[in-house]
PDB file of C-alpha atoms in Angstrom:
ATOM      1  CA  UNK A 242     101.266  78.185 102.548  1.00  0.00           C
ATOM      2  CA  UNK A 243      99.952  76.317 105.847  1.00  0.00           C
ATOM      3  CA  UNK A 244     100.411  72.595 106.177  1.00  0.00           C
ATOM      4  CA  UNK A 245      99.532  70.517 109.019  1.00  0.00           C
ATOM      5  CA  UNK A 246     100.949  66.475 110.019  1.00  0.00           C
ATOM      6  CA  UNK A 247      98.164  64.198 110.372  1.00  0.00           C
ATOM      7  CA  UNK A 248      97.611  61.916 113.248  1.00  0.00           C
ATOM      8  CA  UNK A 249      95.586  58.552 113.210  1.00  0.00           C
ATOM      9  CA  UNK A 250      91.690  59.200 114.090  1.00  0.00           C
ATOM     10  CA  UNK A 251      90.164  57.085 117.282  1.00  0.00           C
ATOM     11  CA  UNK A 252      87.068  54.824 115.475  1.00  0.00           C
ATOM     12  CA  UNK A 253      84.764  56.792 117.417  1.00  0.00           C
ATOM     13  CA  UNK A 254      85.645  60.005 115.148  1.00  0.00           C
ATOM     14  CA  UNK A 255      85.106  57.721 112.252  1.00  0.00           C
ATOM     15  CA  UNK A 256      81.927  56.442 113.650  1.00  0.00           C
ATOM     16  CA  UNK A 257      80.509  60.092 114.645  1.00  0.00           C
ATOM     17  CA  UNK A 258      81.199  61.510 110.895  1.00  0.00           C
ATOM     18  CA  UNK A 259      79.317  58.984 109.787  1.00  0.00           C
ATOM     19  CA  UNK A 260      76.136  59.548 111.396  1.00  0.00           C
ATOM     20  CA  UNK A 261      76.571  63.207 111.336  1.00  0.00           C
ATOM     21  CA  UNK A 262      76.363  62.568 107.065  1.00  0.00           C
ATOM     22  CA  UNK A 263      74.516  59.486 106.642  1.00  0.00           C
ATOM     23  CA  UNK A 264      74.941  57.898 103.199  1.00  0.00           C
ATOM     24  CA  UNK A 265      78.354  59.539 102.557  1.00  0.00           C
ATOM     25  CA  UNK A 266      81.570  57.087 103.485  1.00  0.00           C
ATOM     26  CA  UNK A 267      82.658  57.350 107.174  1.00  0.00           C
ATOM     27  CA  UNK A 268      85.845  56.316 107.720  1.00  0.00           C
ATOM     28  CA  UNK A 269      86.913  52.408 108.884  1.00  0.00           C
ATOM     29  CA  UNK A 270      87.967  51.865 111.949  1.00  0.00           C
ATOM     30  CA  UNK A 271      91.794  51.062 110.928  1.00  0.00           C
ATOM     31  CA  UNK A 272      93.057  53.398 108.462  1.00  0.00           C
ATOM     32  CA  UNK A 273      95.956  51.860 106.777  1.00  0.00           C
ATOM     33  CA  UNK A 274      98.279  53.295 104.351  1.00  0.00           C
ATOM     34  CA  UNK A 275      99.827  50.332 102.716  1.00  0.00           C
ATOM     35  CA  UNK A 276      98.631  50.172  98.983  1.00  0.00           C
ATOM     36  CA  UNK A 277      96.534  53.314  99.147  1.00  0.00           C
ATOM     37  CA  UNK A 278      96.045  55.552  96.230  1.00  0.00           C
ATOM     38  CA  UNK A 279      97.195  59.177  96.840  1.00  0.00           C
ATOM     39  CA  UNK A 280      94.394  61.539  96.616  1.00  0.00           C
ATOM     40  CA  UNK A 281      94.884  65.201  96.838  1.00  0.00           C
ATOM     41  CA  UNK A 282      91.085  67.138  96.636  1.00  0.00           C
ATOM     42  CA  UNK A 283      91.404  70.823  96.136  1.00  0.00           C
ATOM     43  CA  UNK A 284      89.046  73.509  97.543  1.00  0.00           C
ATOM     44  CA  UNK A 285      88.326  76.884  95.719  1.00  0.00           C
ATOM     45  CA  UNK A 286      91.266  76.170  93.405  1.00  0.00           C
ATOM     46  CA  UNK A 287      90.784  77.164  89.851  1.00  0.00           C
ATOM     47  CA  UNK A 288      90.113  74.388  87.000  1.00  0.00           C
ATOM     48  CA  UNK A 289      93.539  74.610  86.166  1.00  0.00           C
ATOM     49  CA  UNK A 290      95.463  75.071  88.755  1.00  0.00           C
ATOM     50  CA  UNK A 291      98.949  73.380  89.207  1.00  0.00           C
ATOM     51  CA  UNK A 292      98.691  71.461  91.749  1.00  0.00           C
ATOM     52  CA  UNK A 293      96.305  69.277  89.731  1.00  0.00           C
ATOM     53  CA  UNK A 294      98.136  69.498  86.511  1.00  0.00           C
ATOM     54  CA  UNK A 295      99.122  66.172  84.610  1.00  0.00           C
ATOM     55  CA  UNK A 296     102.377  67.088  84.940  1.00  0.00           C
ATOM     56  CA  UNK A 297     102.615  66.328  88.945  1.00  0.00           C
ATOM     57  CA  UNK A 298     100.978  63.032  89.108  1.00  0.00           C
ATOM     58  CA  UNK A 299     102.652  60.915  89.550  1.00  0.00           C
ATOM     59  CA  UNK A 300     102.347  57.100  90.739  1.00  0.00           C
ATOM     60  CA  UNK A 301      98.635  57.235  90.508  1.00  0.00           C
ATOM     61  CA  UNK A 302      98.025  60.120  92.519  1.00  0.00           C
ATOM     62  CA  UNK A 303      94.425  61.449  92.009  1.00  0.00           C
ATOM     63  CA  UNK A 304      93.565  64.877  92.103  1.00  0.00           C
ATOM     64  CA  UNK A 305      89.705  65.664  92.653  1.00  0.00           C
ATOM     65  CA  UNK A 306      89.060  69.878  92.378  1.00  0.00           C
ATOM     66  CA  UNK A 307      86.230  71.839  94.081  1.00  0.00           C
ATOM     67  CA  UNK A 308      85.674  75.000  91.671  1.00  0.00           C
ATOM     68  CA  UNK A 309      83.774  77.848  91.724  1.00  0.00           C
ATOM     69  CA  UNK A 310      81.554  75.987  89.035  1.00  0.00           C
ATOM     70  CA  UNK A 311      81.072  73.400  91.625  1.00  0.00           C
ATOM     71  CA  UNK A 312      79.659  75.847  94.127  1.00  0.00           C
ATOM     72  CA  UNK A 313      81.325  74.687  97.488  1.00  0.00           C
ATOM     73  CA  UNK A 314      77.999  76.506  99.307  1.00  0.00           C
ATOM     74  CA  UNK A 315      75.623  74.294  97.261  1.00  0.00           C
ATOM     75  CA  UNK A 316      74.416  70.780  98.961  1.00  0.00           C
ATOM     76  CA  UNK A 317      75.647  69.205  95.811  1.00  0.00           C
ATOM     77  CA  UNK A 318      79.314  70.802  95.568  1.00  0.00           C
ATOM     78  CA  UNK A 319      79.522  70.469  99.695  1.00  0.00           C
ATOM     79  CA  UNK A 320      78.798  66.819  98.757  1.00  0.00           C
ATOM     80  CA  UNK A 321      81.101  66.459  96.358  1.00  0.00           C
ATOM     81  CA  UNK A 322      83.892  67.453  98.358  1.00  0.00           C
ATOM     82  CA  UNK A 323      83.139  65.667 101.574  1.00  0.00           C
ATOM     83  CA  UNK A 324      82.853  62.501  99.682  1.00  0.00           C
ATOM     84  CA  UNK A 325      86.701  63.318  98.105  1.00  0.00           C
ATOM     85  CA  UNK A 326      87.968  64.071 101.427  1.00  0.00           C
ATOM     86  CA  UNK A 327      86.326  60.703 102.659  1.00  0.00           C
ATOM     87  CA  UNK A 328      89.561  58.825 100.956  1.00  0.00           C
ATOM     88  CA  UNK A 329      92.799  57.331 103.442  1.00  0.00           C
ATOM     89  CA  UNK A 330      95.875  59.996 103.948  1.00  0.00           C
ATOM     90  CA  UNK A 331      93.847  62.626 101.436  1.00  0.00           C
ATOM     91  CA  UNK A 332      95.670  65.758 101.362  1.00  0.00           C
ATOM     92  CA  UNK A 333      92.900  68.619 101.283  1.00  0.00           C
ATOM     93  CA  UNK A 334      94.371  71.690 100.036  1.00  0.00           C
ATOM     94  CA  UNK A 335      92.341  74.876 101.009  1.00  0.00           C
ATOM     95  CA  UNK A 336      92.489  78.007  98.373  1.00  0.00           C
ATOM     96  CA  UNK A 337      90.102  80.001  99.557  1.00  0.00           C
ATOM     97  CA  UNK A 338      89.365  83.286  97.340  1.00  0.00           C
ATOM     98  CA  UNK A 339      91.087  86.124  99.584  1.00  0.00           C
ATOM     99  CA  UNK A 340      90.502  89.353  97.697  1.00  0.00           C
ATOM    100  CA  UNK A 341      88.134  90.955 100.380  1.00  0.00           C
ATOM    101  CA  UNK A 342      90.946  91.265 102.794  1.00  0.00           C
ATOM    102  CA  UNK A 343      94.005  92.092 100.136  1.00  0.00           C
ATOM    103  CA  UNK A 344      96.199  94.992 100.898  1.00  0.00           C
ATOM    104  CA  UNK A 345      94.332  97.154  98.440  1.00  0.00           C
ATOM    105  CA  UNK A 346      91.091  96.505 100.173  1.00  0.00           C
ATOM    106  CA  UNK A 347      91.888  98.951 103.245  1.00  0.00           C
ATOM    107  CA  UNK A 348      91.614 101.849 100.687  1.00  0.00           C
ATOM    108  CA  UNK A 349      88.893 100.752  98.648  1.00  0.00           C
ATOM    109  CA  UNK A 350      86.452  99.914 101.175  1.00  0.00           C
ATOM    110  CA  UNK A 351      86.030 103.815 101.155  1.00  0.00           C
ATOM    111  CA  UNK A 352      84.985 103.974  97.941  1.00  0.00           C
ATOM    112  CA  UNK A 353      80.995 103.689  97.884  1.00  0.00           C
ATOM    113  CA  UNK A 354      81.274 101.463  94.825  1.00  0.00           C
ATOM    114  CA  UNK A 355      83.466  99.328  96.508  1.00  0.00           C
ATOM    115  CA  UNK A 356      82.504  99.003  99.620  1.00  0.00           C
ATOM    116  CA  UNK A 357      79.226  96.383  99.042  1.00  0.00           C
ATOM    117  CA  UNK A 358      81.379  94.254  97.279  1.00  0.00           C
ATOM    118  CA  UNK A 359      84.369  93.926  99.339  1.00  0.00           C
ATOM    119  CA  UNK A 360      81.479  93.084 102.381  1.00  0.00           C
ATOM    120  CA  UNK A 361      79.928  90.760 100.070  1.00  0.00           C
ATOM    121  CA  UNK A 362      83.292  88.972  99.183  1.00  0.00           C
ATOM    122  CA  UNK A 363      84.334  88.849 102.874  1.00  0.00           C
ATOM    123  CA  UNK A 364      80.596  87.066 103.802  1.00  0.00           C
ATOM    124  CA  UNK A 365      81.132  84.845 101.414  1.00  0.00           C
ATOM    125  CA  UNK A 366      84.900  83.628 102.895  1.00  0.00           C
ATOM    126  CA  UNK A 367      83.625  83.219 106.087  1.00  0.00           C
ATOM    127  CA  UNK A 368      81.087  80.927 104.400  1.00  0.00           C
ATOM    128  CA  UNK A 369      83.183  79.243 102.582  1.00  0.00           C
ATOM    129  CA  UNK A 370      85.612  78.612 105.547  1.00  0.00           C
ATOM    130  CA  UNK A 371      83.156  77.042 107.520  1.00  0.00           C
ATOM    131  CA  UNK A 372      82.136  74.600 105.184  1.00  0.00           C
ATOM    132  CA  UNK A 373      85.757  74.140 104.625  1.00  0.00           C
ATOM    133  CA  UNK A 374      85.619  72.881 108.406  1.00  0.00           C
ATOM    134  CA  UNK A 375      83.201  70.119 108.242  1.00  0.00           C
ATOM    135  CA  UNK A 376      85.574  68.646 104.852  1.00  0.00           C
ATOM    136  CA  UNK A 377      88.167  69.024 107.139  1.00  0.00           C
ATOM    137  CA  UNK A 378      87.106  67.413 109.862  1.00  0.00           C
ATOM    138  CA  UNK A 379      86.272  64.623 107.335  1.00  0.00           C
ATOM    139  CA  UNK A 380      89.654  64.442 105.953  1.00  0.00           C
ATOM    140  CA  UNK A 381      91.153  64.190 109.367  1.00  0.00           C
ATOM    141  CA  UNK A 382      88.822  60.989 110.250  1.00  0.00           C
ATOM    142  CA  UNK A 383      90.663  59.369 106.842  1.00  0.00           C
ATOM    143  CA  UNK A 384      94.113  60.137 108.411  1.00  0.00           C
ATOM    144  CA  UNK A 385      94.677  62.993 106.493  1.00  0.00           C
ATOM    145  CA  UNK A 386      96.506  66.358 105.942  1.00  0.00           C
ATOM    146  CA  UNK A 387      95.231  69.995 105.516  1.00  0.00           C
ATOM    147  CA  UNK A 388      96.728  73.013 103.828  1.00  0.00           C
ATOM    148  CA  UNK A 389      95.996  75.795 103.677  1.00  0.00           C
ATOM    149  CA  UNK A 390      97.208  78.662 100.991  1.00  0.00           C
ATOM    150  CA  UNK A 391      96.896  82.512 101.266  1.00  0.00           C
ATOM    151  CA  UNK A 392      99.182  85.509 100.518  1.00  0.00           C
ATOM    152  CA  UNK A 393     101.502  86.399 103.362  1.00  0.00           C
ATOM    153  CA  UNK A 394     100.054  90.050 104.236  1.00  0.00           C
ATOM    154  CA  UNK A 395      96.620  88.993 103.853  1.00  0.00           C
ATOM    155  CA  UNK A 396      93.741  90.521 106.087  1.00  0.00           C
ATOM    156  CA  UNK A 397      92.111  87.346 106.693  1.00  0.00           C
ATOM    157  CA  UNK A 398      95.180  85.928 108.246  1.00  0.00           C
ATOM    158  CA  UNK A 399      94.147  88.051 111.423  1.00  0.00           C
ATOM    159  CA  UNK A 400      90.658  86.988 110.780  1.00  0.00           C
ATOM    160  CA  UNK A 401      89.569  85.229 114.135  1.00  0.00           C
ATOM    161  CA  UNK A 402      87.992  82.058 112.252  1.00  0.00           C
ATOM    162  CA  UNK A 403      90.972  81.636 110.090  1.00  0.00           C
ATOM    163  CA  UNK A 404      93.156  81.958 113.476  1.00  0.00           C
ATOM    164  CA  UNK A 405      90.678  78.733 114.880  1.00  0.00           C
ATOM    165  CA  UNK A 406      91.202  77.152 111.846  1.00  0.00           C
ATOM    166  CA  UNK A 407      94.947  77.441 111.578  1.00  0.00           C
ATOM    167  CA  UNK A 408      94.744  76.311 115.730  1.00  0.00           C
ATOM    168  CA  UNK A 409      92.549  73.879 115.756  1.00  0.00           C
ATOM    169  CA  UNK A 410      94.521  71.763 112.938  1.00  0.00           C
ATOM    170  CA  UNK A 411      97.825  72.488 113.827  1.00  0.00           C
ATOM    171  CA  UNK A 412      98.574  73.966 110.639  1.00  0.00           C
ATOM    172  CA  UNK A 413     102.343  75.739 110.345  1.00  0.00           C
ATOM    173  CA  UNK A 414     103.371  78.629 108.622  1.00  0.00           C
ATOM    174  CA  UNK A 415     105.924  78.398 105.727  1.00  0.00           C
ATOM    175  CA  UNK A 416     106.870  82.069 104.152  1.00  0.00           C
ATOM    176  CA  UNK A 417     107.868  81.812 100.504  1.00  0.00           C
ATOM    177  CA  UNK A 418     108.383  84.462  97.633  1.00  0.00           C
ATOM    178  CA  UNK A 419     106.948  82.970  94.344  1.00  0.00           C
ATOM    179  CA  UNK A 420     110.555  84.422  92.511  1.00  0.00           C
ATOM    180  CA  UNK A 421     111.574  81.411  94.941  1.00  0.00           C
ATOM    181  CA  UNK A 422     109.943  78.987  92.669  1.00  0.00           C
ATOM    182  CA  UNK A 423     110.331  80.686  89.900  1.00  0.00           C
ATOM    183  CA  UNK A 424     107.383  83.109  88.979  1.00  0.00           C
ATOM    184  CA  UNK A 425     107.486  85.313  86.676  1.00  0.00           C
ATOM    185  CA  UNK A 426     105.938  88.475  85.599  1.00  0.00           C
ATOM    186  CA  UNK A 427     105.518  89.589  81.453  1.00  0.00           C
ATOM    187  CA  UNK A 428     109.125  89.086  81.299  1.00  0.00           C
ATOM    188  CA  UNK A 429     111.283  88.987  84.728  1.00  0.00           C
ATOM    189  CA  UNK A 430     111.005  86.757  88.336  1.00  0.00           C
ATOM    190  CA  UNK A 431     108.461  88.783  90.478  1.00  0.00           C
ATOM    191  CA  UNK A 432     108.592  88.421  94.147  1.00  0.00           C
ATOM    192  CA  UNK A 433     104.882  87.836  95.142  1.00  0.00           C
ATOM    193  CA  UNK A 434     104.732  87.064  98.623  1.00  0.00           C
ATOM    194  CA  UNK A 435     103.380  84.064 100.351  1.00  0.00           C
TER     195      UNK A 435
END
């Protein structure tokens, strides 16, 4: 997991995101966070993951997901998700899929059936990522906070883009094992790194 702090915008950013997405909220000038509804949006996450679940909202915190349904590529899911990040102190939490660059992946690209597919799924992260920019950039005009999830030994942590990404936010590693936080397999704790 990858979290950054967030630091107040200058108006100008404000001012520049909106007329880089005209009729899509910019950000106003003073951000405040006095009386502000939490809102954390979700990107790639599954329609029921747990971050969203009932269970941890609490005081009104909203929880807007981005799904695969949604299509993050499409103009309308792209939409959708810079308008949630376009909300004071958002936290936008970043779950892009990462299967093209698992650990298994280094022996299965030589596998002719595998090969197009593990290409097609690493085209489509790099896609992904940089539309996961421009929400980004978005959130950060609202004053808010990015994080970012992927499995510790994960190719695409070496990726160049997702090195610029983790940079240019000044998002921080955190190591965790999910038998930390209790995960479990059919029956025992499992250690699934992250």
């Amino acid at each position: 997991s990858r979290s950054s702090s967030s630091n107040q915008p200058p108006a100008n950013a404000a001012q520049a995101a909106a007329s880089e997405n005209p009729g899509l909220p910019a950000a106003p000038a003073n951000v405040g966070k006095a009386a502000i509804r939490r809102r954390i949006v979700e990107l790639c996450c599954e329609v029921d993951s747990e971050i969203g679940h009932n269970r941890f909202k609490r005081n009104g915190c909203e929880v807007i997901r981005i799904t695969k349904e949604d299509d993050l590529l499409s103009e309308t899911g792209f939409n959708k998700a810079l308008t949630a990040a376009s909300h004071p102190g958002v936290l936008l939490m970043v779950t892009l899929p990462c299967t093209g660059e698992c650990s298994w992946q280094s022996i299965n690209i030589h596998k002719p059936k595998c090969k197009a597919k593990i290409q097609k799924d690493r085209r489509q992260f790099k896609a992904l990522l940089a539309k996961v920019e421009l929400i980004a950039d978005r959130a950060k005009t609202w004053d808010g906070s990015i994080a970012m999830e992927l499995p510790r030994n994960n190719g695409y942590l070496k990726c160049p883009e997702v090195q610029a990404f983790i940079q240019r936010y000044g998002l921080q590693t955190a190591k965790f094992d999910g038998c930390m936080l209790g995960t479990t397999g059919k029956a025992d704790l499992i250690k699934k790194p992250w």
